[in-house]
XYZ file of N, CA and C in Angstrom:
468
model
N -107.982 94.976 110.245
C -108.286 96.373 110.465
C -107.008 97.079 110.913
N -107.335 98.211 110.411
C -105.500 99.067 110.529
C -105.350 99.714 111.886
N -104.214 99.480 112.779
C -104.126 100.159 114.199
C -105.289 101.559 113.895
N -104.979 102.391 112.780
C -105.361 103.920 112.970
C -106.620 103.512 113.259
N -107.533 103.080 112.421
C -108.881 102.764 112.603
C -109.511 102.348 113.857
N -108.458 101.601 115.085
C -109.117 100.949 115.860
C -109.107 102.570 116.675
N -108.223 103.020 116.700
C -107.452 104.105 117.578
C -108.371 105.730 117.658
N -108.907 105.480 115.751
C -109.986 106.594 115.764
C -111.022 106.212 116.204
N -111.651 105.107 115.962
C -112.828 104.044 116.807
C -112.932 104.968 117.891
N -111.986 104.435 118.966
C -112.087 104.895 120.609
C -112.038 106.142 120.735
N -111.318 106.652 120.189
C -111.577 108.313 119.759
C -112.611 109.206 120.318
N -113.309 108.542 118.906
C -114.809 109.270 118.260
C -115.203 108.547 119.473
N -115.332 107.612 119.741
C -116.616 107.145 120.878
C -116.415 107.933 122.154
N -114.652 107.837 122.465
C -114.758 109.196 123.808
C -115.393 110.058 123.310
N -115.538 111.052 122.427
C -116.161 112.190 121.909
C -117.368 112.142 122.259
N -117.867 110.583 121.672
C -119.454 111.101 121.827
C -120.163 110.508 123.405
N -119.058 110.075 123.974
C -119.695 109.876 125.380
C -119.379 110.971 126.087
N -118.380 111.846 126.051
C -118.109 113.468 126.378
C -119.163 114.195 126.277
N -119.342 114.370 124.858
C -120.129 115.188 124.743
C -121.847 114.685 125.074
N -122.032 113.362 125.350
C -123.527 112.883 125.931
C -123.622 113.342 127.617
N -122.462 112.790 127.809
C -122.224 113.435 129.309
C -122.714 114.674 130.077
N -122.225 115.922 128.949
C -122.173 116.754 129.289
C -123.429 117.239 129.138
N -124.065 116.901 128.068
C -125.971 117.181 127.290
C -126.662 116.575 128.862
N -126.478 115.428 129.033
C -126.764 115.313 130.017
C -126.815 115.190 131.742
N -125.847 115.980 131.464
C -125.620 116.739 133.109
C -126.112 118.013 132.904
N -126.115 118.781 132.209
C -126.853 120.165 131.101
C -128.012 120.370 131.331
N -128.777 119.337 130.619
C -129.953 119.348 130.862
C -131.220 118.924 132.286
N -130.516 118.305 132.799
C -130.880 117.755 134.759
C -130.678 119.251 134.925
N -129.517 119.970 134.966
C -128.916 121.268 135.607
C -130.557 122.026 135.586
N -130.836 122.439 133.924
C -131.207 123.758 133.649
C -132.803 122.960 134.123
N -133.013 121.705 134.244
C -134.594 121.236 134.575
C -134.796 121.506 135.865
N -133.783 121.384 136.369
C -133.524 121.227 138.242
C -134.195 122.949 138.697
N -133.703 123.746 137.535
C -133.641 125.242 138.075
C -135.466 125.642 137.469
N -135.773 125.037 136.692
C -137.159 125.083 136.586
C -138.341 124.653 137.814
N -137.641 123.954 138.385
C -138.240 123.493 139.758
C -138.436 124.101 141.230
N -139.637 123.320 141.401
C -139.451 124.454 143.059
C -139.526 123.806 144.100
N -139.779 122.609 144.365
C -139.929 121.603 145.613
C -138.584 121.000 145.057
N -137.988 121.081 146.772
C -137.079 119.793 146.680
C -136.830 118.643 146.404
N -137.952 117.556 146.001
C -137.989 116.177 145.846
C -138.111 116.329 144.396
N -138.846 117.494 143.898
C -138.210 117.308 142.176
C -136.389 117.265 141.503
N -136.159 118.714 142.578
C -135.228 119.036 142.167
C -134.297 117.592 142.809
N -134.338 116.928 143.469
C -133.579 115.807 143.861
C -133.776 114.543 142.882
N -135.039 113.979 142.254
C -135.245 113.445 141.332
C -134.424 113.634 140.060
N -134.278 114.463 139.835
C -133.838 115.213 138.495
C -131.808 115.080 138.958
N -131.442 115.876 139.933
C -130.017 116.060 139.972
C -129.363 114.381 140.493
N -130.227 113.483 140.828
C -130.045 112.473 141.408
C -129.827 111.450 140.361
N -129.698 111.816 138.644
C -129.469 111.483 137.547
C -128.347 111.706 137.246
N -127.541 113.236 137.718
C -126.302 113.773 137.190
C -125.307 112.753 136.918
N -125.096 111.925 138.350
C -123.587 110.993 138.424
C -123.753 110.067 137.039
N -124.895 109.733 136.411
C -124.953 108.493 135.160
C -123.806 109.958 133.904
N -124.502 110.810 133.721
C -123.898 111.859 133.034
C -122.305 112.391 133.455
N -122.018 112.481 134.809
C -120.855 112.653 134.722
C -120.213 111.606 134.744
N -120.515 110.261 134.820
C -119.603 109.097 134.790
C -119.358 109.132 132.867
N -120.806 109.346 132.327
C -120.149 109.645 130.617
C -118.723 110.296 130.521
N -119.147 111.734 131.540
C -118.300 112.596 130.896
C -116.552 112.309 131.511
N -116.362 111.213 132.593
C -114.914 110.805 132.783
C -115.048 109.724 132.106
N -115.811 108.877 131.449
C -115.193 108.332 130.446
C -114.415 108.420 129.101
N -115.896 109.296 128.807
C -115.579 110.111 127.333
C -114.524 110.574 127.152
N -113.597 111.667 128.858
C -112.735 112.360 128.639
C -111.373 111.379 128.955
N -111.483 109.776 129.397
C -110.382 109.644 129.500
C -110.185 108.535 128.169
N -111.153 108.117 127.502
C -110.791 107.854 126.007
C -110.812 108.457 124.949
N -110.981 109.972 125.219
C -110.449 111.751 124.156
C -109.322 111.466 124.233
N -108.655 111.241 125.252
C -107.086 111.792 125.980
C -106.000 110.533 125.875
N -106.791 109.620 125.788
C -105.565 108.461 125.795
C -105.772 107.991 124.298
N -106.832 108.030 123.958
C -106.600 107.372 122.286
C -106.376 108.408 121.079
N -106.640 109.467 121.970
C -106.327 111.170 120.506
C -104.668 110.816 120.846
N -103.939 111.022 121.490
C -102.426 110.954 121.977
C -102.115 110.113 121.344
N -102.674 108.530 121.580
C -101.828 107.712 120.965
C -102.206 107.870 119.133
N -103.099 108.395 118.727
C -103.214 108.399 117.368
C -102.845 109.385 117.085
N -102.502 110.353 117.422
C -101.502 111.199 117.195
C -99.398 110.759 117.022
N -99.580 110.125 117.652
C -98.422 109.337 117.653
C -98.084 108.370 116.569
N -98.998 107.435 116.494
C -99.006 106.612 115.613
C -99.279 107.576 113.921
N -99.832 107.788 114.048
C -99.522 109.364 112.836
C -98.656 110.256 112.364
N -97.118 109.880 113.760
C -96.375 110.917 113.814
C -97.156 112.863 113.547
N -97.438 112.470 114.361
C -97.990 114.038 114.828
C -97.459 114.671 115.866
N -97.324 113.840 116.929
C -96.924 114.016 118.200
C -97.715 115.237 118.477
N -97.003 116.177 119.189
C -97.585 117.241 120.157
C -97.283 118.758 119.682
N -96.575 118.371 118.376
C -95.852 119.723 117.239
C -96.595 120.444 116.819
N -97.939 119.960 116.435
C -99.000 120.915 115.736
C -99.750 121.917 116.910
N -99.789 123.392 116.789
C -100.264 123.932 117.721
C -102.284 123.213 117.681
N -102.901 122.994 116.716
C -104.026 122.817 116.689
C -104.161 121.734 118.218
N -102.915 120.445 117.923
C -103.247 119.530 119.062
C -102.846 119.955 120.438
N -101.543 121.135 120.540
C -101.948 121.761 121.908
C -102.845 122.805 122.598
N -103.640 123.226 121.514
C -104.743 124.066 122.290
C -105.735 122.531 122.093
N -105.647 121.733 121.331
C -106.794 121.152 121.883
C -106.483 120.840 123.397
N -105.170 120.135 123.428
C -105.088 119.550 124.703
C -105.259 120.798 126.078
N -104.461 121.742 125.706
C -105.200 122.891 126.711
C -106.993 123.128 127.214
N -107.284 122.787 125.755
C -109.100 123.637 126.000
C -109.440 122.037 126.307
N -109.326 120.916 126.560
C -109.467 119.747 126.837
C -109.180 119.718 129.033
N -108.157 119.962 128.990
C -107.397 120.679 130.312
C -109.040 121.635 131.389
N -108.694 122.547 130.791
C -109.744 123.294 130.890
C -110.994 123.495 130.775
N -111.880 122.315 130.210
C -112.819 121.612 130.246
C -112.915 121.276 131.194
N -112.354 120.477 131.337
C -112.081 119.599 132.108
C -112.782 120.277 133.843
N -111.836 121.251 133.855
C -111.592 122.233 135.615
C -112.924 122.767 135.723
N -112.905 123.276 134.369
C -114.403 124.177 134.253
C -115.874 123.684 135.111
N -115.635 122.422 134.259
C -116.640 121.325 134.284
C -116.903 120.689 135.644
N -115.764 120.644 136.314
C -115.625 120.354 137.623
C -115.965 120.815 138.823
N -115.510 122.432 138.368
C -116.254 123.425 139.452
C -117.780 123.778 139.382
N -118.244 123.931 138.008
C -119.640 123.521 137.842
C -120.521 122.456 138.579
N -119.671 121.679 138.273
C -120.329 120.480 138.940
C -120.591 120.138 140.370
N -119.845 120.719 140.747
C -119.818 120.733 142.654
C -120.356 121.418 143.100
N -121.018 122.481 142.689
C -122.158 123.352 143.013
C -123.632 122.441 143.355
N -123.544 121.753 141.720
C -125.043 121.063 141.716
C -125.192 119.597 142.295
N -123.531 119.240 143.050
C -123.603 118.145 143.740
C -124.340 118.363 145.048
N -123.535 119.875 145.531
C -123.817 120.269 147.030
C -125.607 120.453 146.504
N -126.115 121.401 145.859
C -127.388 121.043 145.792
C -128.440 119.919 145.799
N -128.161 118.824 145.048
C -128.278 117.947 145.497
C -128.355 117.409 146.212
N -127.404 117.351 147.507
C -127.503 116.514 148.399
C -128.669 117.614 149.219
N -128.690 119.079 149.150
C -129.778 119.553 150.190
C -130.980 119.141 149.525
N -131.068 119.252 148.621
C -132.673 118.797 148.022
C -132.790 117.469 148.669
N -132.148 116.953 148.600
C -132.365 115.473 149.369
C -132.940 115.738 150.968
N -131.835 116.623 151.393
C -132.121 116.627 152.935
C -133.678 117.569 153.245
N -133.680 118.204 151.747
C -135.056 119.059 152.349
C -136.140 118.864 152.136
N -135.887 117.642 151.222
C -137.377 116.580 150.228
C -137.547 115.619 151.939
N -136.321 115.271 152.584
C -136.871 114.541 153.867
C -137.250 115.393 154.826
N -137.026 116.745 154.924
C -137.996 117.444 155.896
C -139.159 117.974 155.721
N -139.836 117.875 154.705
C -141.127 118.344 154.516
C -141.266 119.045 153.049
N -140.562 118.834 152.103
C -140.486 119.437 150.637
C -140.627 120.360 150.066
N -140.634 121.387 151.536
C -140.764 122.843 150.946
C -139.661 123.326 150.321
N -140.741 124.314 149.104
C -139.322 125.331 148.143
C -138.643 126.006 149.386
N -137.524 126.110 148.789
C -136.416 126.852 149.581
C -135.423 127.603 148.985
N -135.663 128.681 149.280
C -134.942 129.823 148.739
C -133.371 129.408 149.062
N -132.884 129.270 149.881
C -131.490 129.063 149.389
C -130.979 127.699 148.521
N -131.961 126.517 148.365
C -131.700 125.855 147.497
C -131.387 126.582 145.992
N -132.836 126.990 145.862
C -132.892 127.897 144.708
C -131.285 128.762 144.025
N -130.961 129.090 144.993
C -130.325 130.204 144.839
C -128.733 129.368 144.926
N -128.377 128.207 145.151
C -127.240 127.192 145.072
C -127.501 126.557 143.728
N -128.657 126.588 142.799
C -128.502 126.031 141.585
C -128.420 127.021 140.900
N -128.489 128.683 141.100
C -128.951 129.354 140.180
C -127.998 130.393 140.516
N -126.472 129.968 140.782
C -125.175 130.442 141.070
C -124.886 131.152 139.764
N -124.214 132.068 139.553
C -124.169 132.465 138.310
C -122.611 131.737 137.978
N -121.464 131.869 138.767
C -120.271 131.634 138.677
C -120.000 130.042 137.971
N -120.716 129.156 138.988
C -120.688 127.510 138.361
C -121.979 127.719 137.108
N -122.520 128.069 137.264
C -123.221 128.022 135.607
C -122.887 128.777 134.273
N -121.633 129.798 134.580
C -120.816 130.282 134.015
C -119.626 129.566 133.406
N -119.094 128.798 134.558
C -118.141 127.302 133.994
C -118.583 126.614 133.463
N -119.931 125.527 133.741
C -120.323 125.161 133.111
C -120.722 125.293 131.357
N -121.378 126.611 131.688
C -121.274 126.894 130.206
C -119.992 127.346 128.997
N -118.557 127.399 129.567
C -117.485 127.513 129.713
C -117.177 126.450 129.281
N -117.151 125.496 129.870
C -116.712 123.580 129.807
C -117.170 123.240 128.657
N -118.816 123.666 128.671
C -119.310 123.164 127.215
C -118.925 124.007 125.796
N -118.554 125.033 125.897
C -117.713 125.573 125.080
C -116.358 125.547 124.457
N -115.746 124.934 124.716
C -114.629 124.052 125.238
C -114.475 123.117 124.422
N -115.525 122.271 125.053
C -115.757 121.139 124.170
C -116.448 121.231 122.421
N -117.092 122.408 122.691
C -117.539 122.339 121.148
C -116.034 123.408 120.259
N -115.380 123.777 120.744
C -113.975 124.254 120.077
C -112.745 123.340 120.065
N -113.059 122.097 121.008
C -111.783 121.380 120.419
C -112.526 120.307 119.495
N -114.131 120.088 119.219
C -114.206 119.285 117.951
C -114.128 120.203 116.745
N -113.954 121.510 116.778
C -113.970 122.269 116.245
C -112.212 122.369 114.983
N -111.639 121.912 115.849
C -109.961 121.911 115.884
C -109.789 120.340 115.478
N -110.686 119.398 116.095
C -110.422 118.330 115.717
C -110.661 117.945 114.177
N -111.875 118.725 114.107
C -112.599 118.343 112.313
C -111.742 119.369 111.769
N -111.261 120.548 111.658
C -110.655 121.072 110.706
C -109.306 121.246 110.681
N -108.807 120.771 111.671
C -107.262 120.153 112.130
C -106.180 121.447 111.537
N -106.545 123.098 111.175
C -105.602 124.373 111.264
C -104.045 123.597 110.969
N -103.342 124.158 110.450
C -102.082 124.257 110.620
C -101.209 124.769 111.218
């Protein structure tokens, strides 16, 4: 089997553990906000870390095996297509991050408020239903669907 092949292999598979990652940290998010007792919403966000462990995998075999097959391609880093990917990759990345720490800190109160008696709670509510981190979030995932975007039609 030819280096390129093994190299796109790991590739595509970061890709699709990225992008599973993210479906499913996505979807906990927007279920969590359907909810109104804390022990749901803790059930549900208490799933995220399996999804974001996808999504630092996914993103650190995007980043180390797109580079090196870029290399091995002689492509290097010349084509603007592969530095906005690597930018909107970058930026995913941050996006995704600040998103995410919103619905960590939520999390952990749903926890603390599922052990005091499981009442809805308006400021829980209102820590998942941030507009700013669900703005990144949806940002991050945009992101990601424009650098496979760049990846499949590879611009000149």
């Amino acid at each position: 089997m030819a280096l390129t092949h093994v190299l796109l292999f790991f590739h595509l598979l970061g890709a699709v553990s990225f992008f599973a990652g993210a479906a499913v940290v996505g979807t906990l998010q927007h279920a969590a906000l359907r909810r109104e007792r804390p022990s749901e919403i803790h059930a549900l966000l208490r799933l995220a870390p399996v999804g974001v462990a996808l999504v630092g995998l996914g993103a650190l075999l995007t980043l180390a095996f797109g580079i090196a097959l870029a290399e091995h391609e002689g492509l290097g880093f010349s084509h603007a297509w592969i530095q906005a990917a690597l930018v909107l990759w970058v930026a995913s990345m941050v996006l995704g991050a600040y998103g995410g720490r919103t619905a960590r800190h939520a999390r952990h109160l749903a926890a603390r408020l599922a052990a005091e008696g499981d009442a809805p709670s308006p400021e829980l509510h209102a820590l998942l239903a941030a507009r700013l981190p669900l703005w990144a979030s949806y940002g991050s995932g945009l992101m990601l669907v424009a650098i496979l975007a760049l990846m499949v039609w590879q611009p000149a």
